[in-house]
CSV table of N, CA and C in Angstrom, one decimal:
chain,number,residue,atom,x,y,z
A,891,MET,N,107.5,89.2,141.7
A,891,MET,CA,108.4,88.4,140.8
A,891,MET,C,108.2,89.0,139.4
A,892,THR,N,109.3,89.0,138.6
A,892,THR,CA,109.2,89.4,137.2
A,892,THR,C,109.9,88.3,136.4
A,893,ILE,N,109.3,88.0,135.2
A,893,ILE,CA,109.9,87.0,134.3
A,893,ILE,C,109.9,87.7,132.9
A,894,THR,N,110.9,87.4,132.1
A,894,THR,CA,110.9,87.9,130.7
A,894,THR,C,110.7,86.8,129.8
A,895,LEU,N,109.6,86.9,128.9
A,895,LEU,CA,109.3,85.9,127.9
A,895,LEU,C,109.9,86.5,126.6
A,896,ASN,N,110.4,85.6,125.8
A,896,ASN,CA,110.9,86.0,124.4
A,896,ASN,C,109.9,85.6,123.4
A,897,VAL,N,109.1,86.6,122.9
A,897,VAL,CA,108.0,86.3,122.1
A,897,VAL,C,108.3,86.7,120.6
A,898,SER,N,108.1,85.8,119.7
A,898,SER,CA,108.3,86.2,118.3
A,898,SER,C,107.1,86.2,117.5
A,899,GLY,N,107.1,87.1,116.5
A,899,GLY,CA,105.9,87.2,115.6
A,899,GLY,C,105.1,88.5,115.8
A,900,MET,N,105.4,89.3,116.9
A,900,MET,CA,104.7,90.5,117.1
A,900,MET,C,105.2,91.6,116.2
A,901,THR,N,104.3,92.1,115.3
A,901,THR,CA,104.8,93.1,114.3
A,901,THR,C,104.2,94.5,114.5
A,902,CYS,N,103.1,94.6,115.3
A,902,CYS,CA,102.5,96.0,115.3
A,902,CYS,C,101.9,96.2,116.7
A,903,GLY,N,101.3,97.3,116.8
A,903,GLY,CA,100.6,97.7,118.1
A,903,GLY,C,99.5,96.8,118.4
A,904,HIS,N,98.8,96.3,117.4
A,904,HIS,CA,97.7,95.4,117.7
A,904,HIS,C,98.2,94.1,118.3
A,905,CYS,N,99.3,93.6,117.8
A,905,CYS,CA,100.0,92.4,118.3
A,905,CYS,C,100.3,92.6,119.7
A,906,GLU,N,101.0,93.7,120.0
A,906,GLU,CA,101.4,94.1,121.3
A,906,GLU,C,100.2,94.0,122.3
A,907,ALA,N,99.1,94.6,121.8
A,907,ALA,CA,97.9,94.7,122.6
A,907,ALA,C,97.3,93.3,122.9
A,908,SER,N,97.3,92.4,121.9
A,908,SER,CA,96.8,91.1,122.1
A,908,SER,C,97.6,90.3,123.2
A,909,VAL,N,98.9,90.4,123.0
A,909,VAL,CA,99.7,89.7,124.0
A,909,VAL,C,99.6,90.2,125.4
A,910,LYS,N,99.6,91.5,125.5
A,910,LYS,CA,99.5,92.2,126.8
A,910,LYS,C,98.1,91.8,127.4
A,911,GLY,N,97.1,91.9,126.6
A,911,GLY,CA,95.7,91.6,127.1
A,911,GLY,C,95.6,90.2,127.6
A,912,ALA,N,96.1,89.2,126.8
A,912,ALA,CA,96.0,87.8,127.2
A,912,ALA,C,96.7,87.6,128.5
A,913,LEU,N,97.9,88.2,128.7
A,913,LEU,CA,98.7,88.0,129.9
A,913,LEU,C,98.0,88.6,131.1
A,914,LYS,N,97.5,89.8,130.9
A,914,LYS,CA,96.8,90.6,132.0
A,914,LYS,C,95.5,89.9,132.4
A,915,ASP,N,94.9,89.1,131.5
A,915,ASP,CA,93.7,88.3,131.9
A,915,ASP,C,94.0,87.2,132.9
A,916,LEU,N,95.3,86.8,133.0
A,916,LEU,CA,95.6,85.7,133.9
A,916,LEU,C,95.6,86.2,135.3
A,917,ASP,N,94.9,85.4,136.1
A,917,ASP,CA,94.9,85.7,137.6
A,917,ASP,C,96.3,85.6,138.1
A,918,GLY,N,96.8,86.6,138.8
A,918,GLY,CA,98.1,86.6,139.4
A,918,GLY,C,99.1,87.5,138.6
A,919,VAL,N,98.7,87.9,137.4
A,919,VAL,CA,99.6,88.8,136.6
A,919,VAL,C,99.3,90.2,137.0
A,920,GLN,N,100.3,90.9,137.4
A,920,GLN,CA,100.1,92.3,137.9
A,920,GLN,C,100.4,93.4,136.8
A,921,ASN,N,101.5,93.1,136.1
A,921,ASN,CA,101.8,94.1,135.0
A,921,ASN,C,102.6,93.5,133.9
A,922,VAL,N,102.4,94.0,132.7
A,922,VAL,CA,103.0,93.5,131.5
A,922,VAL,C,103.6,94.6,130.7
A,923,ASP,N,104.9,94.4,130.3
A,923,ASP,CA,105.6,95.4,129.5
A,923,ASP,C,106.1,94.8,128.3
A,924,VAL,N,105.7,95.3,127.1
A,924,VAL,CA,106.1,94.6,125.9
A,924,VAL,C,107.0,95.5,125.1
A,925,ASN,N,108.2,95.0,124.7
A,925,ASN,CA,109.1,95.7,123.8
A,925,ASN,C,108.9,95.0,122.4
A,926,LEU,N,108.2,95.8,121.5
A,926,LEU,CA,107.9,95.2,120.2
A,926,LEU,C,109.1,95.0,119.4
A,927,ALA,N,110.1,95.8,119.5
A,927,ALA,CA,111.4,95.7,118.7
A,927,ALA,C,112.2,94.5,119.0
A,928,THR,N,112.2,94.1,120.3
A,928,THR,CA,113.1,93.0,120.7
A,928,THR,C,112.2,91.7,121.0
A,929,GLY,N,110.9,91.9,121.1
A,929,GLY,CA,110.1,90.7,121.4
A,929,GLY,C,110.1,90.4,122.9
A,930,LYS,N,110.8,91.2,123.7
A,930,LYS,CA,110.9,90.8,125.1
A,930,LYS,C,109.6,91.3,125.9
A,931,VAL,N,109.0,90.4,126.6
A,931,VAL,CA,107.8,90.8,127.3
A,931,VAL,C,108.1,90.5,128.8
A,932,ASP,N,108.1,91.6,129.6
A,932,ASP,CA,108.3,91.5,131.0
A,932,ASP,C,107.0,91.4,131.7
A,933,VAL,N,106.9,90.3,132.5
A,933,VAL,CA,105.6,90.1,133.2
A,933,VAL,C,105.9,90.1,134.7
A,934,GLN,N,105.2,91.0,135.4
A,934,GLN,CA,105.3,91.1,136.8
A,934,GLN,C,104.1,90.2,137.4
A,935,TYR,N,104.4,89.3,138.3
A,935,TYR,CA,103.3,88.4,138.8
A,935,TYR,C,103.5,88.1,140.2
A,936,GLU,N,102.4,87.5,140.8
A,936,GLU,CA,102.4,87.1,142.1
A,936,GLU,C,102.7,85.6,142.2
A,937,GLU,N,103.9,85.3,142.8
A,937,GLU,CA,104.3,83.9,142.8
A,937,GLU,C,103.3,83.0,143.4
A,938,GLY,N,103.1,81.8,142.8
A,938,GLY,CA,102.2,80.8,143.4
A,938,GLY,C,100.8,80.9,142.8
A,939,LYS,N,100.5,82.1,142.2
A,939,LYS,CA,99.2,82.3,141.6
A,939,LYS,C,99.1,81.9,140.1
A,940,VAL,N,100.3,82.0,139.5
A,940,VAL,CA,100.3,81.8,138.0
A,940,VAL,C,101.7,81.2,137.7
A,941,THR,N,101.7,80.3,136.7
A,941,THR,CA,103.0,79.7,136.3
A,941,THR,C,103.5,80.2,134.9
A,942,GLU,N,104.8,80.0,134.7
A,942,GLU,CA,105.4,80.4,133.4
A,942,GLU,C,104.7,79.7,132.3
A,943,ALA,N,104.3,78.4,132.5
A,943,ALA,CA,103.6,77.6,131.5
A,943,ALA,C,102.3,78.2,131.1
A,944,GLU,N,101.6,78.7,132.1
A,944,GLU,CA,100.3,79.4,131.8
A,944,GLU,C,100.5,80.7,131.0
A,945,MET,N,101.5,81.4,131.3
A,945,MET,CA,101.8,82.6,130.6
A,945,MET,C,102.1,82.3,129.1
A,946,LYS,N,103.0,81.3,129.0
A,946,LYS,CA,103.4,80.8,127.6
A,946,LYS,C,102.2,80.4,126.8
A,947,GLU,N,101.3,79.7,127.4
A,947,GLU,CA,100.1,79.2,126.8
A,947,GLU,C,99.2,80.3,126.3
A,948,ALA,N,99.1,81.3,127.2
A,948,ALA,CA,98.2,82.5,126.9
A,948,ALA,C,98.7,83.2,125.7
A,949,VAL,N,100.1,83.4,125.6
A,949,VAL,CA,100.7,84.1,124.5
A,949,VAL,C,100.5,83.2,123.2
A,950,GLU,N,100.8,81.9,123.3
A,950,GLU,CA,100.7,81.1,122.1
A,950,GLU,C,99.3,81.0,121.6
A,951,GLU,N,98.3,81.1,122.5
A,951,GLU,CA,96.9,81.1,122.0
A,951,GLU,C,96.6,82.3,121.1
A,952,GLN,N,97.3,83.4,121.3
A,952,GLN,CA,97.1,84.5,120.5
A,952,GLN,C,97.8,84.4,119.1
A,953,GLY,N,98.6,83.3,119.0
A,953,GLY,CA,99.2,83.1,117.7
A,953,GLY,C,100.7,83.5,117.6
A,954,TYR,N,101.3,83.6,118.8
A,954,TYR,CA,102.8,84.0,118.8
A,954,TYR,C,103.6,82.9,119.4
A,955,ASP,N,104.8,82.8,119.0
A,955,ASP,CA,105.7,81.8,119.6
A,955,ASP,C,106.5,82.3,120.8
A,956,VAL,N,106.7,81.5,121.8
A,956,VAL,CA,107.5,81.9,123.0
A,956,VAL,C,108.7,81.0,123.0
A,957,ALA,N,109.9,81.6,123.0
A,957,ALA,CA,111.1,80.8,123.0
A,957,ALA,C,111.3,80.1,124.4
B,1349,MET,N,81.7,99.1,90.8
B,1349,MET,CA,83.0,99.7,90.6
B,1349,MET,C,84.0,99.1,91.6
B,1350,THR,N,85.2,99.0,91.1
B,1350,THR,CA,86.3,98.6,92.0
B,1350,THR,C,87.5,99.5,91.9
B,1351,ILE,N,88.1,99.8,93.0
B,1351,ILE,CA,89.2,100.7,93.1
B,1351,ILE,C,90.3,99.9,93.9
B,1352,THR,N,91.6,100.2,93.5
B,1352,THR,CA,92.7,99.6,94.3
B,1352,THR,C,93.4,100.7,95.1
B,1353,LEU,N,93.5,100.6,96.4
B,1353,LEU,CA,94.2,101.5,97.2
B,1353,LEU,C,95.6,100.9,97.5
B,1354,ASN,N,96.6,101.7,97.5
B,1354,ASN,CA,97.9,101.2,97.9
B,1354,ASN,C,98.2,101.6,99.3
B,1355,VAL,N,98.1,100.7,100.2
B,1355,VAL,CA,98.2,101.0,101.7
B,1355,VAL,C,99.5,100.5,102.2
B,1356,SER,N,100.2,101.4,102.9
B,1356,SER,CA,101.5,100.9,103.5
B,1356,SER,C,101.4,100.9,105.1
B,1357,GLY,N,102.1,100.0,105.7
B,1357,GLY,CA,102.2,99.9,107.1
B,1357,GLY,C,101.4,98.7,107.7
B,1358,MET,N,100.7,98.0,106.9
B,1358,MET,CA,100.0,96.8,107.4
B,1358,MET,C,101.0,95.7,107.5
B,1359,THR,N,101.1,95.2,108.8
B,1359,THR,CA,102.1,94.1,109.0
B,1359,THR,C,101.5,92.8,109.4
B,1360,CYS,N,100.3,92.7,109.8
B,1360,CYS,CA,99.8,91.5,110.3
B,1360,CYS,C,98.3,91.3,110.1
B,1361,GLY,N,97.7,90.2,110.5
B,1361,GLY,CA,96.3,90.0,110.4
B,1361,GLY,C,95.4,91.0,111.1
B,1362,HIS,N,95.9,91.5,112.2
B,1362,HIS,CA,95.1,92.5,112.9
B,1362,HIS,C,95.0,93.8,112.1
B,1363,CYS,N,96.1,94.2,111.5
B,1363,CYS,CA,96.2,95.4,110.6
B,1363,CYS,C,95.2,95.2,109.5
B,1364,GLU,N,95.2,94.0,108.8
B,1364,GLU,CA,94.3,93.7,107.7
B,1364,GLU,C,92.9,93.9,108.2
B,1365,ALA,N,92.6,93.3,109.4
B,1365,ALA,CA,91.2,93.4,109.9
B,1365,ALA,C,90.8,94.8,110.2
B,1366,SER,N,91.7,95.7,110.7
B,1366,SER,CA,91.3,97.1,111.0
B,1366,SER,C,91.0,97.8,109.7
B,1367,VAL,N,91.8,97.6,108.7
B,1367,VAL,CA,91.6,98.3,107.4
B,1367,VAL,C,90.3,97.9,106.7
B,1368,LYS,N,90.2,96.5,106.7
B,1368,LYS,CA,89.0,95.9,106.1
B,1368,LYS,C,87.7,96.5,106.8
B,1369,GLY,N,87.8,96.4,108.1
B,1369,GLY,CA,86.6,96.8,108.9
B,1369,GLY,C,86.2,98.3,108.7
B,1370,ALA,N,87.3,99.2,108.7
B,1370,ALA,CA,87.0,100.6,108.5
B,1370,ALA,C,86.4,100.9,107.1
B,1371,LEU,N,86.9,100.2,106.1
B,1371,LEU,CA,86.3,100.4,104.8
B,1371,LEU,C,84.9,99.8,104.7
B,1372,LYS,N,84.7,98.7,105.3
B,1372,LYS,CA,83.3,98.0,105.2
B,1372,LYS,C,82.3,98.9,106.0
B,1373,ASP,N,82.7,99.6,106.9
B,1373,ASP,CA,81.8,100.5,107.7
B,1373,ASP,C,81.3,101.7,106.9
B,1374,LEU,N,82.0,102.0,105.8
B,1374,LEU,CA,81.5,103.1,104.9
B,1374,LEU,C,80.3,102.7,104.1
B,1375,ASP,N,79.3,103.5,104.1
B,1375,ASP,CA,78.1,103.3,103.4
B,1375,ASP,C,78.5,103.3,101.9
B,1376,GLY,N,78.1,102.3,101.2
B,1376,GLY,CA,78.4,102.2,99.7
B,1376,GLY,C,79.5,101.2,99.4
B,1377,VAL,N,80.3,100.8,100.4
B,1377,VAL,CA,81.3,99.8,100.2
B,1377,VAL,C,80.7,98.4,100.3
B,1378,GLN,N,80.9,97.7,99.2
B,1378,GLN,CA,80.3,96.3,99.2
B,1378,GLN,C,81.2,95.2,99.5
B,1379,ASN,N,82.5,95.3,99.1
B,1379,ASN,CA,83.4,94.3,99.5
B,1379,ASN,C,84.8,94.8,99.5
B,1380,VAL,N,85.7,94.2,100.4
B,1380,VAL,CA,87.0,94.7,100.5
B,1380,VAL,C,87.9,93.4,100.5
B,1381,ASP,N,89.0,93.5,99.7
B,1381,ASP,CA,89.9,92.4,99.6
B,1381,ASP,C,91.4,93.0,99.9
B,1382,VAL,N,92.0,92.5,100.9
B,1382,VAL,CA,93.3,93.0,101.3
B,1382,VAL,C,94.4,92.0,101.0
B,1383,ASN,N,95.4,92.5,100.3
B,1383,ASN,CA,96.6,91.7,100.1
B,1383,ASN,C,97.7,92.2,101.0
B,1384,LEU,N,98.0,91.5,102.1
B,1384,LEU,CA,98.9,92.0,103.1
B,1384,LEU,C,100.3,92.1,102.6
B,1385,ALA,N,100.8,91.2,101.7
B,1385,ALA,CA,102.1,91.2,101.2
B,1385,ALA,C,102.4,92.4,100.3
B,1386,THR,N,101.4,92.8,99.5
B,1386,THR,CA,101.6,93.9,98.5
B,1386,THR,C,101.1,95.2,99.0
B,1387,GLY,N,100.2,95.2,100.0
B,1387,GLY,CA,99.6,96.4,100.5
B,1387,GLY,C,98.4,96.8,99.6
B,1388,LYS,N,98.1,96.0,98.6
B,1388,LYS,CA,97.0,96.4,97.7
B,1388,LYS,C,95.6,96.0,98.3
B,1389,VAL,N,94.8,97.0,98.3
B,1389,VAL,CA,93.4,96.8,98.9
B,1389,VAL,C,92.4,97.1,97.8
B,1390,ASP,N,91.7,96.0,97.4
B,1390,ASP,CA,90.7,96.2,96.4
B,1390,ASP,C,89.3,96.5,97.0
B,1391,VAL,N,88.7,97.6,96.7
B,1391,VAL,CA,87.5,98.0,97.3
B,1391,VAL,C,86.4,98.0,96.2
B,1392,GLN,N,85.3,97.2,96.4
B,1392,GLN,CA,84.2,97.2,95.5
B,1392,GLN,C,83.1,98.1,96.1
B,1393,TYR,N,82.7,99.0,95.3
B,1393,TYR,CA,81.7,100.0,95.9
B,1393,TYR,C,80.7,100.4,94.9
B,1394,GLU,N,79.6,101.1,95.5
B,1394,GLU,CA,78.5,101.6,94.7
B,1394,GLU,C,78.9,103.0,94.3
B,1395,GLU,N,79.0,103.3,93.0
B,1395,GLU,CA,79.4,104.6,92.6
B,1395,GLU,C,78.3,105.7,93.0
B,1396,GLY,N,78.8,106.8,93.5
B,1396,GLY,CA,77.9,107.9,93.9
B,1396,GLY,C,77.6,107.9,95.4
B,1397,LYS,N,77.9,106.7,96.0
B,1397,LYS,CA,77.5,106.6,97.4
B,1397,LYS,C,78.7,106.9,98.3
B,1398,VAL,N,79.9,106.6,97.8
B,1398,VAL,CA,81.1,106.8,98.6
B,1398,VAL,C,82.3,107.2,97.6
B,1399,THR,N,83.2,108.1,98.2
B,1399,THR,CA,84.2,108.6,97.3
B,1399,THR,C,85.6,108.0,97.7
B,1400,GLU,N,86.6,108.1,96.8
B,1400,GLU,CA,87.9,107.6,97.0
B,1400,GLU,C,88.5,108.3,98.3
B,1401,ALA,N,88.2,109.6,98.4
B,1401,ALA,CA,88.7,110.4,99.5
B,1401,ALA,C,88.2,109.9,100.8
B,1402,GLU,N,86.9,109.5,100.8
B,1402,GLU,CA,86.4,108.9,102.1
B,1402,GLU,C,87.0,107.6,102.4
B,1403,MET,N,87.3,106.8,101.4
B,1403,MET,CA,88.0,105.5,101.7
B,1403,MET,C,89.4,105.8,102.2
B,1404,LYS,N,90.1,106.7,101.6
B,1404,LYS,CA,91.5,107.0,102.0
B,1404,LYS,C,91.5,107.5,103.5
B,1405,GLU,N,90.5,108.4,103.8
B,1405,GLU,CA,90.4,108.9,105.1
B,1405,GLU,C,90.2,107.8,106.1
B,1406,ALA,N,89.3,106.9,105.8
B,1406,ALA,CA,89.0,105.8,106.7
B,1406,ALA,C,90.2,104.9,107.0
B,1407,VAL,N,91.0,104.7,106.0
B,1407,VAL,CA,92.2,103.9,106.2
B,1407,VAL,C,93.2,104.6,107.0
B,1408,GLU,N,93.4,105.9,106.7
B,1408,GLU,CA,94.4,106.7,107.4
B,1408,GLU,C,94.0,106.9,108.9
B,1409,GLU,N,92.7,106.9,109.2
B,1409,GLU,CA,92.3,107.0,110.6
B,1409,GLU,C,92.7,105.8,111.4
B,1410,GLN,N,92.9,104.7,110.7
B,1410,GLN,CA,93.4,103.5,111.4
B,1410,GLN,C,94.9,103.5,111.6
B,1411,GLY,N,95.5,104.5,111.0
B,1411,GLY,CA,97.0,104.6,111.2
B,1411,GLY,C,97.9,104.2,110.1
B,1412,TYR,N,97.3,104.0,108.9
B,1412,TYR,CA,98.0,103.5,107.8
B,1412,TYR,C,98.1,104.6,106.7
B,1413,ASP,N,99.1,104.6,105.9
B,1413,ASP,CA,99.3,105.5,104.8
B,1413,ASP,C,98.7,105.0,103.5
B,1414,VAL,N,98.0,105.9,102.7
B,1414,VAL,CA,97.5,105.5,101.4
B,1414,VAL,C,98.3,106.3,100.4
B,1415,ALA,N,98.9,105.6,99.4
B,1415,ALA,CA,99.7,106.3,98.4
B,1415,ALA,C,98.7,107.0,97.4
């Protein structure tokens, strides 16, 4: 399964790394692809192991907003 | 002694932390104050222990330009 999160506030490579790292730390997340220019974050995950709400929370904990 | 470096490319708190950390790691640097909005970085240092060139290099190694 793949979901796209719309994340705002990422401005640089460090931001990209924080968001990517936080999502990858979630059990069930298999791959994360961040587009810094558009704020679109594609998350590949195993259904039933992780929810969209948990992903959203992980990103927000890093200080970014998820639409 | 205090010197002000004009650093470009810092966009967020992570950038500020990298620049600050790199400068503070230099022997002779006592304090670093970063203004993210203006790019001005005030470095308080002990004369004779560290040079402006070394500071510039430390910032550039983090991926930012120093005017």
